[in-house]
Amino acid sequence: MGSVYENSVFAFSTGNSDENDSQYKGHFSNYRESKREVNTAKWTKVLLIVFAVSLVFALGGLCAVRIQYVSVSAQLSAQETNGTIMSRQLDKLTANFTTVRDHLHINELLMKELTANYSRVKEQLSISEETVRKLSRFNQSSGCAICAIHWTHSGEKCYYFSTVKMNWTQSRDHCVTKGGHLVIITSQAEQEFLTSNVKETHWIGLNDLDTEGRWLWVDNQPLSQTEEFWMKRENGVSEPDNWTKQHVDGEDCASLGHPDGETDFWTDAYCFEEKRFVCEAAAAV
Ligand SMILES: [Ca+2]
Ligand SMILES: [Ca+2]
């Protein structure tokens, strides 16, 4: 391009006017053509550069879009997974809820049944209590009572009249094994009840084994605090007489009646003698 310009200047400075003008125009035309080519190449480069830059940005944008797409896809996948897990958990919760609801329903039915049973039992218990009250009233009014078999009721006590004979100590212990003790007579009515039920002498729960003349019941209550029903004879020899003709220790145990057959009063007798005996126990009313 520089040599063309120099040739044009040289032609402009050395030729005549027409020829020079013609040459000048030719050179100028060539110059313009060359300049146009140069400009075209420049613009082509610029366009290529712009195109390349645009292409780079476009590729960058595509990459960004791709990255964004992958990220969003991953998030969607994660959310889908979470949704699946939550759906399963919801299914489990629903199943558990159904199970609990079924159990509650069963418990409700059981509760209703238990309540009904409780009402029936309560009603039956009320009937039983009323029956017991009626039976108790009947027992008290009729003289019957809840006594063990072979025991006889009177007042608030049950009495056992033995069919075997034992000494006083054995009799005392035997009554204890049967759930009672040798009889303790505390009233005229009780004395009359006993004498009307025996036909021979029986041991009762009274003795002066510890101290002669100091009579104690088997519960250690002194006789002095209760009524006495000792036999009194017209000849002045009354009971207790602590008779010693058959044994030097005398008589230390009390019996209802004596071997001769009288049973209305008490006598003292030898404790080693074998007699029938009377036990007593509280009546269950
Ligand atoms: Ca005595
Ligand atoms: Ca005597």
Short mmCIF file of C-alpha atoms and ligand atoms in Angstrom, two decimals:
data_model
loop_
_atom_site.label_atom_id
_atom_site.label_comp_id
_atom_site.label_asym_id
_atom_site.label_seq_id
_atom_site.Cartn_x
_atom_site.Cartn_y
_atom_site.Cartn_z
CA MET A 1 0.00 0.00 0.00
CA GLY A 2 2.95 2.39 0.78
CA SER A 3 4.55 1.85 -2.69
CA VAL A 4 1.27 2.59 -4.45
CA TYR A 5 0.99 5.84 -2.53
CA GLU A 6 4.62 6.77 -3.41
CA ASN A 7 4.03 5.92 -7.07
CA SER A 8 0.94 8.09 -7.09
CA VAL A 9 2.78 11.01 -5.53
CA PHE A 10 5.67 10.56 -7.90
CA ALA A 11 3.27 10.58 -10.84
CA PHE A 12 1.54 13.66 -9.47
CA SER A 13 4.77 15.60 -9.15
CA THR A 14 6.56 14.60 -12.44
CA GLY A 15 3.93 14.14 -15.28
CA ASN A 16 2.02 16.74 -17.39
CA SER A 17 -1.36 17.82 -16.39
CA ASP A 18 -3.65 15.59 -18.56
CA GLU A 19 -1.52 12.61 -18.46
CA ASN A 20 -0.85 13.21 -14.90
CA ASP A 21 -4.46 13.70 -14.20
CA SER A 22 -5.28 10.49 -15.91
CA GLN A 23 -2.59 8.69 -14.09
CA TYR A 24 -3.60 10.31 -10.93
CA LYS A 25 -7.16 9.17 -11.39
CA GLY A 26 -6.00 5.64 -12.10
CA HIS A 27 -3.76 5.59 -9.12
CA PHE A 28 -6.44 7.16 -7.00
CA SER A 29 -8.90 4.56 -8.20
CA ASN A 30 -6.47 1.82 -7.35
CA TYR A 31 -5.82 3.46 -4.04
CA ARG A 32 -9.54 3.58 -3.26
CA GLU A 33 -9.92 -0.01 -4.33
CA SER A 34 -7.04 -1.05 -2.13
CA LYS A 35 -8.38 0.97 0.76
CA ARG A 36 -11.80 -0.60 0.31
CA GLU A 37 -10.22 -4.05 0.43
CA VAL A 38 -8.32 -3.05 3.51
CA ASN A 39 -11.49 -1.79 5.15
CA THR A 40 -13.33 -4.92 4.13
CA ALA A 41 -10.63 -7.08 5.70
CA LYS A 42 -10.74 -4.93 8.83
CA TRP A 43 -14.48 -5.26 9.12
CA THR A 44 -14.24 -8.95 8.42
CA LYS A 45 -11.78 -9.31 11.30
CA VAL A 46 -13.98 -7.21 13.55
CA LEU A 47 -17.01 -9.23 12.63
CA LEU A 48 -15.10 -12.44 13.16
CA ILE A 49 -13.92 -11.19 16.54
CA VAL A 50 -17.45 -10.09 17.45
CA PHE A 51 -18.74 -13.39 16.21
CA ALA A 52 -16.12 -15.29 18.20
CA VAL A 53 -16.87 -13.25 21.31
CA SER A 54 -20.57 -13.77 20.79
CA LEU A 55 -19.94 -17.46 20.25
CA VAL A 56 -17.93 -17.60 23.50
CA PHE A 57 -20.69 -15.82 25.38
CA ALA A 58 -23.28 -18.06 23.78
CA LEU A 59 -21.32 -21.15 24.77
CA GLY A 60 -20.87 -19.72 28.26
CA GLY A 61 -24.57 -19.06 28.44
CA LEU A 62 -25.30 -22.57 27.29
CA CYS A 63 -22.95 -23.95 29.91
CA ALA A 64 -24.59 -21.80 32.58
CA VAL A 65 -28.01 -22.93 31.41
CA ARG A 66 -26.79 -26.53 31.41
CA ILE A 67 -25.37 -26.18 34.93
CA GLN A 68 -28.56 -24.53 36.06
CA TYR A 69 -30.57 -27.30 34.43
CA VAL A 70 -28.51 -29.99 36.16
CA SER A 71 -28.85 -28.18 39.48
CA VAL A 72 -32.58 -27.78 39.09
CA SER A 73 -32.87 -31.40 37.99
CA ALA A 74 -30.94 -32.49 41.06
CA GLN A 75 -33.17 -30.38 43.30
CA LEU A 76 -36.26 -31.75 41.62
CA SER A 77 -34.92 -35.29 42.04
CA ALA A 78 -34.16 -34.62 45.69
CA GLN A 79 -37.59 -33.14 46.19
CA GLU A 80 -39.12 -36.12 44.43
CA THR A 81 -37.15 -38.46 46.71
CA ASN A 82 -38.25 -36.48 49.76
CA GLY A 83 -41.78 -36.58 48.46
CA THR A 84 -41.55 -40.36 48.10
CA ILE A 85 -40.16 -40.74 51.61
CA MET A 86 -42.81 -38.44 53.01
CA SER A 87 -45.44 -40.36 51.10
CA ARG A 88 -44.20 -43.63 52.64
CA GLN A 89 -44.09 -42.07 56.08
CA LEU A 90 -47.58 -40.77 55.55
CA ASP A 91 -48.68 -44.27 54.55
CA LYS A 92 -47.07 -45.66 57.72
CA LEU A 93 -48.69 -42.97 59.85
CA THR A 94 -52.01 -43.71 58.22
CA ALA A 95 -51.53 -47.43 58.91
CA ASN A 96 -50.52 -46.70 62.52
CA PHE A 97 -53.46 -44.40 62.94
CA THR A 98 -55.74 -47.12 61.63
CA THR A 99 -54.20 -49.65 64.02
CA VAL A 100 -54.49 -47.28 66.99
CA ARG A 101 -58.04 -46.47 66.03
CA ASP A 102 -58.83 -50.20 65.86
CA HIS A 103 -57.22 -50.73 69.26
CA LEU A 104 -59.15 -47.83 70.69
CA HIS A 105 -62.30 -49.33 69.30
CA ILE A 106 -61.44 -52.70 70.84
CA ASN A 107 -60.56 -51.03 74.15
CA GLU A 108 -63.80 -49.14 74.03
CA LEU A 109 -65.68 -52.40 73.54
CA LEU A 110 -63.72 -54.02 76.38
CA MET A 111 -64.40 -51.02 78.59
CA LYS A 112 -68.11 -51.27 77.86
CA GLU A 113 -68.02 -54.99 78.63
CA LEU A 114 -66.04 -54.41 81.84
CA THR A 115 -68.44 -51.67 82.86
CA ALA A 116 -71.35 -53.98 82.21
CA ASN A 117 -69.67 -56.78 84.17
CA TYR A 118 -68.84 -54.35 86.98
CA SER A 119 -72.47 -53.28 87.12
CA ARG A 120 -73.61 -56.89 87.22
CA VAL A 121 -71.08 -57.78 89.93
CA LYS A 122 -72.02 -54.67 91.89
CA GLU A 123 -75.67 -55.58 91.60
CA GLN A 124 -74.99 -59.17 92.66
CA LEU A 125 -72.82 -57.92 95.52
CA SER A 126 -75.63 -55.64 96.62
CA ILE A 127 -78.00 -58.60 96.51
CA SER A 128 -75.48 -60.71 98.44
CA GLU A 129 -75.00 -57.99 101.05
CA GLU A 130 -78.75 -57.65 101.42
CA THR A 131 -79.01 -61.44 101.70
CA VAL A 132 -76.33 -61.46 104.40
CA ARG A 133 -78.12 -58.69 106.26
CA LYS A 134 -81.40 -60.61 106.04
CA LEU A 135 -79.66 -63.80 107.13
CA SER A 136 -78.01 -61.98 110.01
CA ARG A 137 -81.33 -60.51 111.11
CA PHE A 138 -82.92 -63.94 110.75
CA ASN A 139 -80.13 -65.53 112.74
CA GLN A 140 -80.41 -62.99 115.50
CA SER A 141 -84.20 -63.29 115.64
CA SER A 142 -84.37 -67.05 115.30
CA GLY A 143 -81.41 -68.03 117.42
CA CYS A 144 -79.56 -69.49 114.45
CA ALA A 145 -76.03 -68.38 113.72
CA ILE A 146 -73.11 -69.19 111.55
CA CYS A 147 -71.31 -71.75 113.63
CA ALA A 148 -69.00 -74.54 112.56
CA ILE A 149 -70.49 -77.95 112.07
CA HIS A 150 -71.13 -79.81 115.36
CA TRP A 151 -71.19 -76.48 117.20
CA THR A 152 -74.40 -75.08 118.76
CA HIS A 153 -75.36 -71.42 118.72
CA SER A 154 -76.71 -69.44 121.66
CA GLY A 155 -76.62 -65.68 122.05
CA GLU A 156 -73.44 -64.43 120.41
CA LYS A 157 -71.52 -67.66 120.97
CA CYS A 158 -71.08 -71.09 119.49
CA TYR A 159 -70.67 -74.08 121.84
CA TYR A 160 -69.05 -77.42 121.27
CA PHE A 161 -70.12 -80.28 123.54
CA SER A 162 -67.51 -82.98 123.34
CA THR A 163 -68.38 -86.65 122.91
CA VAL A 164 -65.02 -87.83 124.23
CA LYS A 165 -63.49 -87.51 127.68
CA MET A 166 -60.16 -85.90 128.49
CA ASN A 167 -58.44 -84.47 131.56
CA TRP A 168 -58.80 -80.74 132.13
CA THR A 169 -55.50 -79.72 130.49
CA GLN A 170 -56.17 -81.87 127.42
CA SER A 171 -59.69 -80.46 127.21
CA ARG A 172 -58.36 -76.90 127.38
CA ASP A 173 -55.87 -77.57 124.61
CA HIS A 174 -58.38 -79.42 122.45
CA CYS A 175 -60.75 -76.46 122.50
CA VAL A 176 -57.93 -74.25 121.29
CA THR A 177 -57.20 -76.58 118.38
CA LYS A 178 -60.86 -76.31 117.39
CA GLY A 179 -60.66 -72.52 117.24
CA GLY A 180 -62.14 -71.72 120.66
CA HIS A 181 -61.45 -72.24 124.36
CA LEU A 182 -63.02 -73.95 127.35
CA VAL A 183 -66.31 -72.26 128.12
CA ILE A 184 -66.36 -69.10 130.24
CA ILE A 185 -69.75 -68.69 131.91
CA THR A 186 -70.70 -65.06 132.48
CA SER A 187 -74.48 -65.02 132.98
CA GLN A 188 -77.43 -66.90 134.41
CA ALA A 189 -78.81 -67.40 130.91
CA GLU A 190 -75.58 -68.96 129.73
CA GLN A 191 -75.47 -71.22 132.79
CA GLU A 192 -79.03 -72.38 132.16
CA PHE A 193 -78.34 -72.94 128.47
CA LEU A 194 -75.35 -75.15 129.30
CA THR A 195 -77.05 -77.19 132.02
CA SER A 196 -79.99 -77.82 129.73
CA ASN A 197 -77.67 -79.28 127.11
CA VAL A 198 -75.63 -81.68 129.21
CA LYS A 199 -76.62 -84.87 130.98
CA GLU A 200 -73.36 -85.52 132.80
CA THR A 201 -70.49 -83.56 134.26
CA HIS A 202 -68.34 -81.47 131.82
CA TRP A 203 -65.16 -79.49 132.29
CA ILE A 204 -65.47 -75.69 132.10
CA GLY A 205 -62.70 -73.11 131.70
CA LEU A 206 -62.18 -72.33 135.41
CA ASN A 207 -59.29 -73.36 137.71
CA ASP A 208 -57.28 -72.43 140.82
CA LEU A 209 -54.10 -74.21 139.71
CA ASP A 210 -51.80 -71.25 140.38
CA THR A 211 -53.13 -70.12 143.76
CA GLU A 212 -55.47 -72.21 145.89
CA GLY A 213 -58.83 -70.54 146.21
CA ARG A 214 -58.09 -67.90 143.52
CA TRP A 215 -60.23 -69.04 140.63
CA LEU A 216 -59.38 -67.79 137.15
CA TRP A 217 -61.04 -68.30 133.82
CA VAL A 218 -58.90 -69.50 130.89
CA ASP A 219 -58.64 -65.89 129.69
CA ASN A 220 -57.11 -65.02 133.14
CA GLN A 221 -60.25 -63.14 134.17
CA PRO A 222 -60.85 -63.69 137.90
CA LEU A 223 -64.09 -65.36 138.91
CA SER A 224 -64.68 -62.61 141.43
CA GLN A 225 -65.74 -60.35 138.57
CA THR A 226 -68.40 -62.71 137.21
CA GLU A 227 -71.37 -64.59 138.56
CA GLU A 228 -70.73 -67.85 140.45
CA PHE A 229 -72.79 -71.00 140.22
CA TRP A 230 -71.06 -73.26 142.76
CA MET A 231 -73.06 -76.09 144.20
CA LYS A 232 -74.34 -75.38 147.70
CA ARG A 233 -75.38 -78.30 149.89
CA GLU A 234 -77.78 -78.20 152.76
CA ASN A 235 -75.27 -79.94 155.05
CA GLY A 236 -72.99 -76.93 154.70
CA VAL A 237 -70.34 -78.68 152.62
CA SER A 238 -70.49 -76.61 149.49
CA GLU A 239 -68.27 -76.39 146.47
CA PRO A 240 -65.49 -75.67 145.91
CA ASP A 241 -64.22 -77.83 148.76
CA ASN A 242 -60.76 -78.70 147.40
CA TRP A 243 -61.33 -82.23 148.50
CA THR A 244 -58.04 -84.03 149.24
CA LYS A 245 -59.19 -87.51 150.25
CA GLN A 246 -58.33 -89.02 146.90
CA HIS A 247 -55.34 -86.77 146.11
CA VAL A 248 -53.25 -84.58 148.37
CA ASP A 249 -53.07 -81.77 145.82
CA GLY A 250 -56.81 -81.20 146.17
CA GLU A 251 -59.25 -80.16 143.47
CA ASP A 252 -58.16 -77.32 141.24
CA CYS A 253 -60.37 -77.60 138.12
CA ALA A 254 -64.04 -76.65 137.87
CA SER A 255 -66.70 -78.75 136.22
CA LEU A 256 -70.33 -78.38 135.40
CA GLY A 257 -72.07 -80.86 137.71
CA HIS A 258 -70.40 -83.86 139.32
CA PRO A 259 -70.05 -87.59 138.66
CA ASP A 260 -73.27 -88.38 140.56
CA GLY A 261 -75.25 -86.81 137.76
CA GLU A 262 -76.31 -83.37 138.89
CA THR A 263 -75.44 -80.75 136.27
CA ASP A 264 -77.13 -77.59 137.53
CA PHE A 265 -74.14 -76.21 139.43
CA TRP A 266 -70.35 -76.18 139.52
CA THR A 267 -68.01 -78.37 141.54
CA ASP A 268 -64.24 -78.43 141.84
CA ALA A 269 -62.64 -81.71 140.81
CA TYR A 270 -59.26 -83.38 140.30
CA CYS A 271 -57.77 -81.98 137.11
CA PHE A 272 -56.46 -85.42 136.04
CA GLU A 273 -59.96 -86.85 135.88
CA GLU A 274 -61.31 -87.47 132.42
CA LYS A 275 -64.59 -85.75 131.63
CA ARG A 276 -66.44 -84.43 128.65
CA PHE A 277 -65.97 -80.71 128.18
CA VAL A 278 -67.62 -77.63 126.66
CA CYS A 279 -65.80 -75.29 124.28
CA GLU A 280 -67.00 -71.86 123.18
CA ALA A 281 -66.21 -69.53 120.27
CA ALA A 282 -67.64 -66.27 118.99
CA ALA A 283 -70.49 -66.73 116.53
CA ALA A 284 -70.09 -65.31 113.03
CA VAL A 285 -73.27 -63.31 112.47
CA CA B 1 -58.45 -76.06 144.57
CA CA B 2 -64.98 -80.50 145.01
#
